[in-house]
């Protein structure tokens, strides 16, 4: 008797278990397929649900990445001494703005004296050759000298002119300006003072020499840069580079500075597996950036379909998908959306939306529990 009783009880419990399981599956399926929530206004207040509107957007953030502010290579110069000498004076300090042609340093260079003497020697020889050239030209016209002598005179004259031009160019390479060379050619006054001038208008980024020291030829004195254009060098994870395009806009966090991507690198940094993206900063934003500065950026792309900004609290996640709750007359419609980007406490979404919908911007967790049968409207 006891064995039969236990068997009947076991069968009864088993049937009850399967009945409850089937009921729960049917109940859950009804919530999942209907995608609606029936809820009263009173319970909305109890659950802390607040309503709001969708905010249309025309662009969305694709990626956040670190960046460094750099000076374009064509805008940065090392100012060096074209001759060896003794530094008598340095006229610019780090951070100073300098004009093109401004004297940055003054050197005492014995080698410059040698170049000046060679120029005067060549110039004197050229003037003598020029006088002989003019004399023989007149004699040739009168038929006094032969053509062979005229050819020799002409050759010597042109050789002297070329040698003088060569020494004149050497003075220019040494650092003398055109006006200084012309004045020296008239006065013949030798001077060891060599002025080192700024090749561009810009800002002194670094001073590389000290007053009172002797420097060799081509020794660096200053590093100056034209800061009218700056670049952002952005480190893009290699697995995300496919989503970045030339022309994408770049925003710097906590700033109104913007830039535009102009280059995507063709090699991967082996140390951090990133690819270089270069963005040119918009001109009016340059004042707030400093070369060498490290910062965080967001890469922005225009949206090719309707997109909207909503608070993160308006989005519910279920089985790896995102949903929002659109207000209806008797409750809410549970609508799937795609999250295309995030900006702090807000997300950018797209989906089957018109933009006129009123949605739950707060209380999505409570509505999700009601939708999945974890709560009720009782």
GROMACS .gro file of C-alpha atoms in nm:
model
  378
    1UNK     CA    1   0.000   0.000   0.000
    2UNK     CA    2   0.270   0.254   0.093
    3UNK     CA    3   0.457   0.191  -0.229
    4UNK     CA    4   0.147   0.261  -0.440
    5UNK     CA    5   0.074   0.578  -0.245
    6UNK     CA    6   0.423   0.710  -0.294
    7UNK     CA    7   0.398   0.633  -0.666
    8UNK     CA    8   0.071   0.819  -0.700
    9UNK     CA    9   0.214   1.121  -0.513
   10UNK     CA   10   0.524   1.122  -0.734
   11UNK     CA   11   0.317   1.116  -1.052
   12UNK     CA   12   0.096   1.395  -0.919
   13UNK     CA   13   0.396   1.616  -0.832
   14UNK     CA   14   0.551   1.553  -1.173
   15UNK     CA   15   0.232   1.649  -1.357
   16UNK     CA   16   0.199   1.966  -1.147
   17UNK     CA   17   0.560   2.066  -1.222
   18UNK     CA   18   0.521   2.031  -1.598
   19UNK     CA   19   0.190   2.216  -1.588
   20UNK     CA   20   0.351   2.512  -1.408
   21UNK     CA   21   0.646   2.510  -1.648
   22UNK     CA   22   0.417   2.509  -1.951
   23UNK     CA   23   0.209   2.791  -1.800
   24UNK     CA   24   0.519   3.003  -1.741
   25UNK     CA   25   0.645   2.947  -2.096
   26UNK     CA   26   0.307   3.040  -2.243
   27UNK     CA   27   0.292   3.348  -2.018
   28UNK     CA   28   0.642   3.460  -2.114
   29UNK     CA   29   0.571   3.403  -2.480
   30UNK     CA   30   0.271   3.630  -2.468
   31UNK     CA   31   0.482   3.919  -2.336
   32UNK     CA   32   0.760   3.862  -2.589
   33UNK     CA   33   0.537   3.840  -2.894
   34UNK     CA   34   0.296   4.120  -2.810
   35UNK     CA   35   0.573   4.370  -2.726
   36UNK     CA   36   0.329   4.591  -2.541
   37UNK     CA   37   0.280   4.685  -2.178
   38UNK     CA   38  -0.058   4.767  -2.029
   39UNK     CA   39  -0.001   5.000  -1.734
   40UNK     CA   40  -0.202   5.271  -1.562
   41UNK     CA   41  -0.093   5.629  -1.503
   42UNK     CA   42  -0.098   5.566  -1.129
   43UNK     CA   43   0.151   5.284  -1.160
   44UNK     CA   44   0.369   5.497  -1.391
   45UNK     CA   45   0.414   5.743  -1.107
   46UNK     CA   46   0.479   5.459  -0.863
   47UNK     CA   47   0.749   5.309  -1.086
   48UNK     CA   48   0.915   5.648  -1.137
   49UNK     CA   49   0.861   5.649  -1.513
   50UNK     CA   50   0.916   5.985  -1.682
   51UNK     CA   51   0.836   6.070  -2.042
   52UNK     CA   52   1.031   6.270  -2.299
   53UNK     CA   53   1.082   6.333  -2.670
   54UNK     CA   54   1.337   6.197  -2.914
   55UNK     CA   55   1.609   6.447  -3.007
   56UNK     CA   56   1.709   6.423  -3.376
   57UNK     CA   57   2.084   6.423  -3.459
   58UNK     CA   58   2.266   6.444  -3.791
   59UNK     CA   59   2.593   6.287  -3.673
   60UNK     CA   60   2.711   6.036  -3.417
   61UNK     CA   61   3.036   5.936  -3.243
   62UNK     CA   62   3.209   5.633  -3.391
   63UNK     CA   63   3.513   5.595  -3.167
   64UNK     CA   64   3.697   5.752  -2.875
   65UNK     CA   65   4.077   5.748  -2.903
   66UNK     CA   66   4.384   5.923  -2.756
   67UNK     CA   67   4.566   6.183  -2.966
   68UNK     CA   68   4.873   6.404  -2.961
   69UNK     CA   69   4.905   6.761  -3.092
   70UNK     CA   70   5.195   6.788  -3.339
   71UNK     CA   71   5.346   7.051  -3.567
   72UNK     CA   72   5.342   6.975  -3.942
   73UNK     CA   73   5.690   6.875  -4.055
   74UNK     CA   74   5.694   7.147  -4.322
   75UNK     CA   75   5.627   7.413  -4.058
   76UNK     CA   76   5.915   7.334  -3.822
   77UNK     CA   77   6.276   7.450  -3.868
   78UNK     CA   78   6.612   7.404  -3.700
   79UNK     CA   79   6.810   7.728  -3.717
   80UNK     CA   80   7.179   7.646  -3.738
   81UNK     CA   81   7.506   7.831  -3.787
   82UNK     CA   82   7.634   7.811  -4.144
   83UNK     CA   83   7.986   7.885  -4.016
   84UNK     CA   84   8.183   7.791  -3.707
   85UNK     CA   85   8.229   8.068  -3.455
   86UNK     CA   86   8.189   8.213  -3.107
   87UNK     CA   87   7.836   8.296  -2.987
   88UNK     CA   88   7.830   8.658  -2.875
   89UNK     CA   89   7.456   8.706  -2.834
   90UNK     CA   90   7.125   8.516  -2.843
   91UNK     CA   91   6.828   8.745  -2.900
   92UNK     CA   92   6.530   8.511  -2.859
   93UNK     CA   93   6.398   8.295  -2.577
   94UNK     CA   94   6.164   7.999  -2.570
   95UNK     CA   95   5.806   8.107  -2.646
   96UNK     CA   96   5.903   8.430  -2.823
   97UNK     CA   97   5.731   8.515  -3.150
   98UNK     CA   98   5.981   8.603  -3.421
   99UNK     CA   99   5.945   8.759  -3.766
  100UNK     CA  100   6.099   8.624  -4.083
  101UNK     CA  101   6.451   8.769  -4.119
  102UNK     CA  102   6.475   8.871  -3.753
  103UNK     CA  103   6.827   8.835  -3.607
  104UNK     CA  104   6.818   8.546  -3.360
  105UNK     CA  105   7.189   8.521  -3.280
  106UNK     CA  106   7.519   8.703  -3.337
  107UNK     CA  107   7.839   8.508  -3.399
  108UNK     CA  108   8.207   8.602  -3.429
  109UNK     CA  109   8.330   8.384  -3.714
  110UNK     CA  110   8.694   8.390  -3.837
  111UNK     CA  111   8.587   8.162  -4.124
  112UNK     CA  112   8.359   8.440  -4.247
  113UNK     CA  113   8.663   8.667  -4.284
  114UNK     CA  114   8.825   8.410  -4.510
  115UNK     CA  115   8.517   8.393  -4.731
  116UNK     CA  116   8.503   8.773  -4.752
  117UNK     CA  117   8.869   8.796  -4.855
  118UNK     CA  118   8.818   8.534  -5.125
  119UNK     CA  119   8.520   8.729  -5.257
  120UNK     CA  120   8.716   9.056  -5.273
  121UNK     CA  121   9.002   8.881  -5.451
  122UNK     CA  122   8.764   8.731  -5.707
  123UNK     CA  123   8.582   9.062  -5.750
  124UNK     CA  124   8.910   9.246  -5.817
  125UNK     CA  125   9.011   8.986  -6.073
  126UNK     CA  126   8.674   9.018  -6.241
  127UNK     CA  127   8.700   9.397  -6.264
  128UNK     CA  128   9.044   9.365  -6.427
  129UNK     CA  129   8.911   9.102  -6.668
  130UNK     CA  130   8.616   9.330  -6.747
  131UNK     CA  131   8.848   9.619  -6.835
  132UNK     CA  132   9.055   9.397  -7.066
  133UNK     CA  133   8.733   9.264  -7.217
  134UNK     CA  134   8.606   9.612  -7.303
  135UNK     CA  135   8.948   9.716  -7.446
  136UNK     CA  136   8.985   9.408  -7.665
  137UNK     CA  137   8.625   9.436  -7.781
  138UNK     CA  138   8.699   9.783  -7.917
  139UNK     CA  139   9.025   9.666  -8.074
  140UNK     CA  140   8.842   9.378  -8.242
  141UNK     CA  141   8.590   9.617  -8.391
  142UNK     CA  142   8.880   9.829  -8.528
  143UNK     CA  143   9.047   9.519  -8.673
  144UNK     CA  144   9.359   9.557  -8.459
  145UNK     CA  145   9.352   9.213  -8.288
  146UNK     CA  146   9.278   8.865  -8.417
  147UNK     CA  147   8.968   8.663  -8.334
  148UNK     CA  148   9.176   8.412  -8.136
  149UNK     CA  149   9.291   8.679  -7.889
  150UNK     CA  150   8.933   8.802  -7.852
  151UNK     CA  151   8.814   8.451  -7.773
  152UNK     CA  152   9.082   8.413  -7.505
  153UNK     CA  153   8.991   8.750  -7.352
  154UNK     CA  154   8.621   8.668  -7.358
  155UNK     CA  155   8.681   8.328  -7.197
  156UNK     CA  156   8.892   8.477  -6.916
  157UNK     CA  157   8.632   8.744  -6.849
  158UNK     CA  158   8.340   8.501  -6.823
  159UNK     CA  159   8.547   8.270  -6.603
  160UNK     CA  160   8.618   8.562  -6.367
  161UNK     CA  161   8.249   8.652  -6.355
  162UNK     CA  162   8.157   8.293  -6.268
  163UNK     CA  163   8.418   8.276  -5.992
  164UNK     CA  164   8.296   8.602  -5.842
  165UNK     CA  165   7.936   8.479  -5.846
  166UNK     CA  166   8.049   8.160  -5.676
  167UNK     CA  167   8.215   8.346  -5.389
  168UNK     CA  168   7.916   8.577  -5.364
  169UNK     CA  169   7.687   8.276  -5.325
  170UNK     CA  170   7.919   8.133  -5.058
  171UNK     CA  171   7.875   8.452  -4.858
  172UNK     CA  172   7.498   8.410  -4.887
  173UNK     CA  173   7.519   8.049  -4.774
  174UNK     CA  174   7.733   8.162  -4.482
  175UNK     CA  175   7.446   8.382  -4.365
  176UNK     CA  176   7.504   8.725  -4.515
  177UNK     CA  177   7.200   8.889  -4.673
  178UNK     CA  178   7.193   9.037  -5.024
  179UNK     CA  179   7.205   9.392  -4.886
  180UNK     CA  180   7.497   9.303  -4.656
  181UNK     CA  181   7.694   9.156  -4.948
  182UNK     CA  182   7.626   9.459  -5.167
  183UNK     CA  183   7.734   9.695  -4.890
  184UNK     CA  184   8.047   9.489  -4.830
  185UNK     CA  185   8.127   9.493  -5.202
  186UNK     CA  186   8.121   9.873  -5.194
  187UNK     CA  187   8.303   9.935  -4.865
  188UNK     CA  188   8.542   9.636  -4.874
  189UNK     CA  189   8.528   9.643  -4.495
  190UNK     CA  190   8.586   9.295  -4.350
  191UNK     CA  191   8.384   9.189  -4.046
  192UNK     CA  192   8.373   8.860  -3.851
  193UNK     CA  193   8.022   8.930  -3.720
  194UNK     CA  194   7.767   8.686  -3.857
  195UNK     CA  195   7.397   8.742  -3.795
  196UNK     CA  196   7.179   8.430  -3.777
  197UNK     CA  197   6.826   8.512  -3.896
  198UNK     CA  198   6.487   8.345  -3.865
  199UNK     CA  199   6.395   8.165  -4.191
  200UNK     CA  200   6.021   8.196  -4.116
  201UNK     CA  201   5.781   8.384  -3.894
  202UNK     CA  202   5.693   8.165  -3.598
  203UNK     CA  203   5.749   8.082  -3.233
  204UNK     CA  204   6.070   7.972  -3.064
  205UNK     CA  205   6.006   7.617  -2.944
  206UNK     CA  206   6.355   7.538  -2.816
  207UNK     CA  207   6.692   7.704  -2.761
  208UNK     CA  208   6.982   7.473  -2.837
  209UNK     CA  209   7.291   7.685  -2.764
  210UNK     CA  210   7.446   7.902  -2.492
  211UNK     CA  211   7.608   8.246  -2.515
  212UNK     CA  212   7.985   8.242  -2.478
  213UNK     CA  213   8.047   7.903  -2.635
  214UNK     CA  214   8.222   7.808  -2.957
  215UNK     CA  215   8.016   7.613  -3.205
  216UNK     CA  216   8.104   7.415  -3.516
  217UNK     CA  217   7.963   7.467  -3.861
  218UNK     CA  218   7.593   7.368  -3.890
  219UNK     CA  219   7.555   7.346  -3.510
  220UNK     CA  220   7.186   7.395  -3.412
  221UNK     CA  221   7.092   7.716  -3.229
  222UNK     CA  222   6.710   7.727  -3.221
  223UNK     CA  223   6.405   7.525  -3.313
  224UNK     CA  224   6.123   7.746  -3.436
  225UNK     CA  225   5.782   7.660  -3.577
  226UNK     CA  226   5.496   7.821  -3.760
  227UNK     CA  227   5.186   7.739  -3.553
  228UNK     CA  228   4.932   7.857  -3.808
  229UNK     CA  229   4.846   7.490  -3.863
  230UNK     CA  230   4.846   7.201  -3.615
  231UNK     CA  231   4.779   6.830  -3.653
  232UNK     CA  232   4.627   6.567  -3.428
  233UNK     CA  233   4.795   6.227  -3.444
  234UNK     CA  234   4.528   5.979  -3.333
  235UNK     CA  235   4.596   5.617  -3.234
  236UNK     CA  236   4.321   5.403  -3.389
  237UNK     CA  237   4.292   5.036  -3.277
  238UNK     CA  238   4.359   4.829  -3.586
  239UNK     CA  239   4.033   4.635  -3.550
  240UNK     CA  240   3.836   4.965  -3.568
  241UNK     CA  241   4.018   5.137  -3.853
  242UNK     CA  242   3.768   5.000  -4.106
  243UNK     CA  243   3.497   5.223  -3.957
  244UNK     CA  244   3.707   5.542  -3.992
  245UNK     CA  245   3.704   5.746  -4.314
  246UNK     CA  246   3.897   6.036  -4.463
  247UNK     CA  247   3.696   6.350  -4.392
  248UNK     CA  248   3.553   6.231  -4.059
  249UNK     CA  249   3.522   6.505  -3.799
  250UNK     CA  250   3.722   6.487  -3.475
  251UNK     CA  251   3.613   6.650  -3.149
  252UNK     CA  252   3.835   6.697  -2.845
  253UNK     CA  253   3.674   6.606  -2.514
  254UNK     CA  254   3.581   6.898  -2.285
  255UNK     CA  255   3.659   7.145  -2.565
  256UNK     CA  256   3.503   7.307  -2.869
  257UNK     CA  257   3.809   7.224  -3.082
  258UNK     CA  258   3.738   7.031  -3.401
  259UNK     CA  259   3.953   6.880  -3.674
  260UNK     CA  260   3.914   6.677  -3.993
  261UNK     CA  261   4.087   6.348  -4.071
  262UNK     CA  262   4.312   6.380  -4.377
  263UNK     CA  263   4.523   6.063  -4.356
  264UNK     CA  264   4.497   5.702  -4.242
  265UNK     CA  265   4.830   5.525  -4.191
  266UNK     CA  266   4.930   5.213  -4.383
  267UNK     CA  267   5.126   5.043  -4.105
  268UNK     CA  268   5.049   4.911  -3.756
  269UNK     CA  269   5.244   5.021  -3.448
  270UNK     CA  270   5.385   4.690  -3.319
  271UNK     CA  271   5.393   4.815  -2.959
  272UNK     CA  272   5.022   4.890  -2.917
  273UNK     CA  273   4.867   4.756  -3.240
  274UNK     CA  274   4.725   5.092  -3.345
  275UNK     CA  275   4.716   5.276  -3.676
  276UNK     CA  276   4.796   5.645  -3.712
  277UNK     CA  277   4.520   5.879  -3.822
  278UNK     CA  278   4.610   6.242  -3.890
  279UNK     CA  279   4.358   6.523  -3.848
  280UNK     CA  280   4.410   6.890  -3.938
  281UNK     CA  281   4.282   7.129  -3.671
  282UNK     CA  282   4.044   7.403  -3.783
  283UNK     CA  283   4.225   7.739  -3.790
  284UNK     CA  284   4.005   7.925  -3.539
  285UNK     CA  285   4.070   7.658  -3.273
  286UNK     CA  286   4.449   7.676  -3.271
  287UNK     CA  287   4.473   7.913  -2.977
  288UNK     CA  288   4.351   7.651  -2.728
  289UNK     CA  289   4.603   7.382  -2.828
  290UNK     CA  290   4.972   7.336  -2.750
  291UNK     CA  291   5.224   7.132  -2.946
  292UNK     CA  292   5.303   6.806  -2.765
  293UNK     CA  293   4.974   6.810  -2.574
  294UNK     CA  294   4.805   6.472  -2.520
  295UNK     CA  295   4.427   6.454  -2.511
  296UNK     CA  296   4.121   6.237  -2.573
  297UNK     CA  297   3.916   6.267  -2.891
  298UNK     CA  298   3.589   6.143  -3.040
  299UNK     CA  299   3.559   6.068  -3.408
  300UNK     CA  300   3.224   6.182  -3.548
  301UNK     CA  301   3.050   6.071  -3.868
  302UNK     CA  302   2.738   6.207  -4.038
  303UNK     CA  303   2.437   5.980  -4.009
  304UNK     CA  304   2.310   5.831  -4.336
  305UNK     CA  305   1.973   5.752  -4.175
  306UNK     CA  306   1.745   5.900  -3.910
  307UNK     CA  307   1.914   5.897  -3.569
  308UNK     CA  308   1.809   6.029  -3.230
  309UNK     CA  309   1.971   6.116  -2.898
  310UNK     CA  310   1.820   5.964  -2.581
  311UNK     CA  311   1.935   5.928  -2.219
  312UNK     CA  312   2.102   5.597  -2.139
  313UNK     CA  313   1.823   5.542  -1.884
  314UNK     CA  314   1.572   5.519  -2.171
  315UNK     CA  315   1.731   5.202  -2.311
  316UNK     CA  316   1.661   4.849  -2.187
  317UNK     CA  317   1.879   4.553  -2.282
  318UNK     CA  318   1.741   4.201  -2.332
  319UNK     CA  319   1.922   3.904  -2.487
  320UNK     CA  320   2.187   4.129  -2.638
  321UNK     CA  321   1.935   4.365  -2.800
  322UNK     CA  322   1.835   4.722  -2.714
  323UNK     CA  323   1.476   4.844  -2.668
  324UNK     CA  324   1.295   5.167  -2.588
  325UNK     CA  325   0.941   5.211  -2.458
  326UNK     CA  326   0.712   5.427  -2.674
  327UNK     CA  327   0.407   5.572  -2.500
  328UNK     CA  328   0.066   5.456  -2.627
  329UNK     CA  329  -0.285   5.534  -2.504
  330UNK     CA  330  -0.305   5.237  -2.265
  331UNK     CA  331   0.064   5.176  -2.195
  332UNK     CA  332   0.385   5.132  -2.393
  333UNK     CA  333   0.506   4.968  -2.712
  334UNK     CA  334   0.835   4.789  -2.674
  335UNK     CA  335   1.040   4.889  -2.980
  336UNK     CA  336   1.381   4.748  -3.081
  337UNK     CA  337   1.652   5.002  -3.168
  338UNK     CA  338   2.017   5.003  -3.269
  339UNK     CA  339   2.266   5.193  -3.053
  340UNK     CA  340   2.506   5.357  -3.302
  341UNK     CA  341   2.706   5.564  -3.053
  342UNK     CA  342   2.743   5.692  -2.698
  343UNK     CA  343   2.828   6.033  -2.553
  344UNK     CA  344   2.859   6.024  -2.176
  345UNK     CA  345   2.510   5.981  -2.025
  346UNK     CA  346   2.343   5.979  -2.367
  347UNK     CA  347   2.319   5.734  -2.656
  348UNK     CA  348   2.253   5.776  -3.028
  349UNK     CA  349   1.990   5.529  -3.158
  350UNK     CA  350   1.828   5.445  -3.490
  351UNK     CA  351   1.536   5.225  -3.584
  352UNK     CA  352   1.175   5.231  -3.705
  353UNK     CA  353   1.115   5.577  -3.559
  354UNK     CA  354   0.956   5.894  -3.694
  355UNK     CA  355   1.094   6.132  -3.430
  356UNK     CA  356   0.748   6.232  -3.302
  357UNK     CA  357   0.727   5.950  -3.049
  358UNK     CA  358   0.702   6.012  -2.675
  359UNK     CA  359   0.921   5.765  -2.487
  360UNK     CA  360   1.007   5.666  -2.131
  361UNK     CA  361   1.332   5.849  -2.059
  362UNK     CA  362   1.349   5.717  -1.704
  363UNK     CA  363   1.221   5.399  -1.544
  364UNK     CA  364   1.310   5.165  -1.832
  365UNK     CA  365   1.428   4.900  -1.584
  366UNK     CA  366   1.088   4.884  -1.415
  367UNK     CA  367   0.910   4.872  -1.753
  368UNK     CA  368   1.142   4.594  -1.868
  369UNK     CA  369   1.056   4.389  -1.559
  370UNK     CA  370   0.684   4.436  -1.628
  371UNK     CA  371   0.734   4.347  -1.995
  372UNK     CA  372   0.913   4.023  -1.916
  373UNK     CA  373   0.660   3.918  -1.657
  374UNK     CA  374   0.878   3.998  -1.360
  375UNK     CA  375   0.632   4.258  -1.237
  376UNK     CA  376   0.265   4.344  -1.281
  377UNK     CA  377   0.020   4.626  -1.294
  378UNK     CA  378  -0.184   4.508  -1.000
   0.00000   0.00000   0.00000
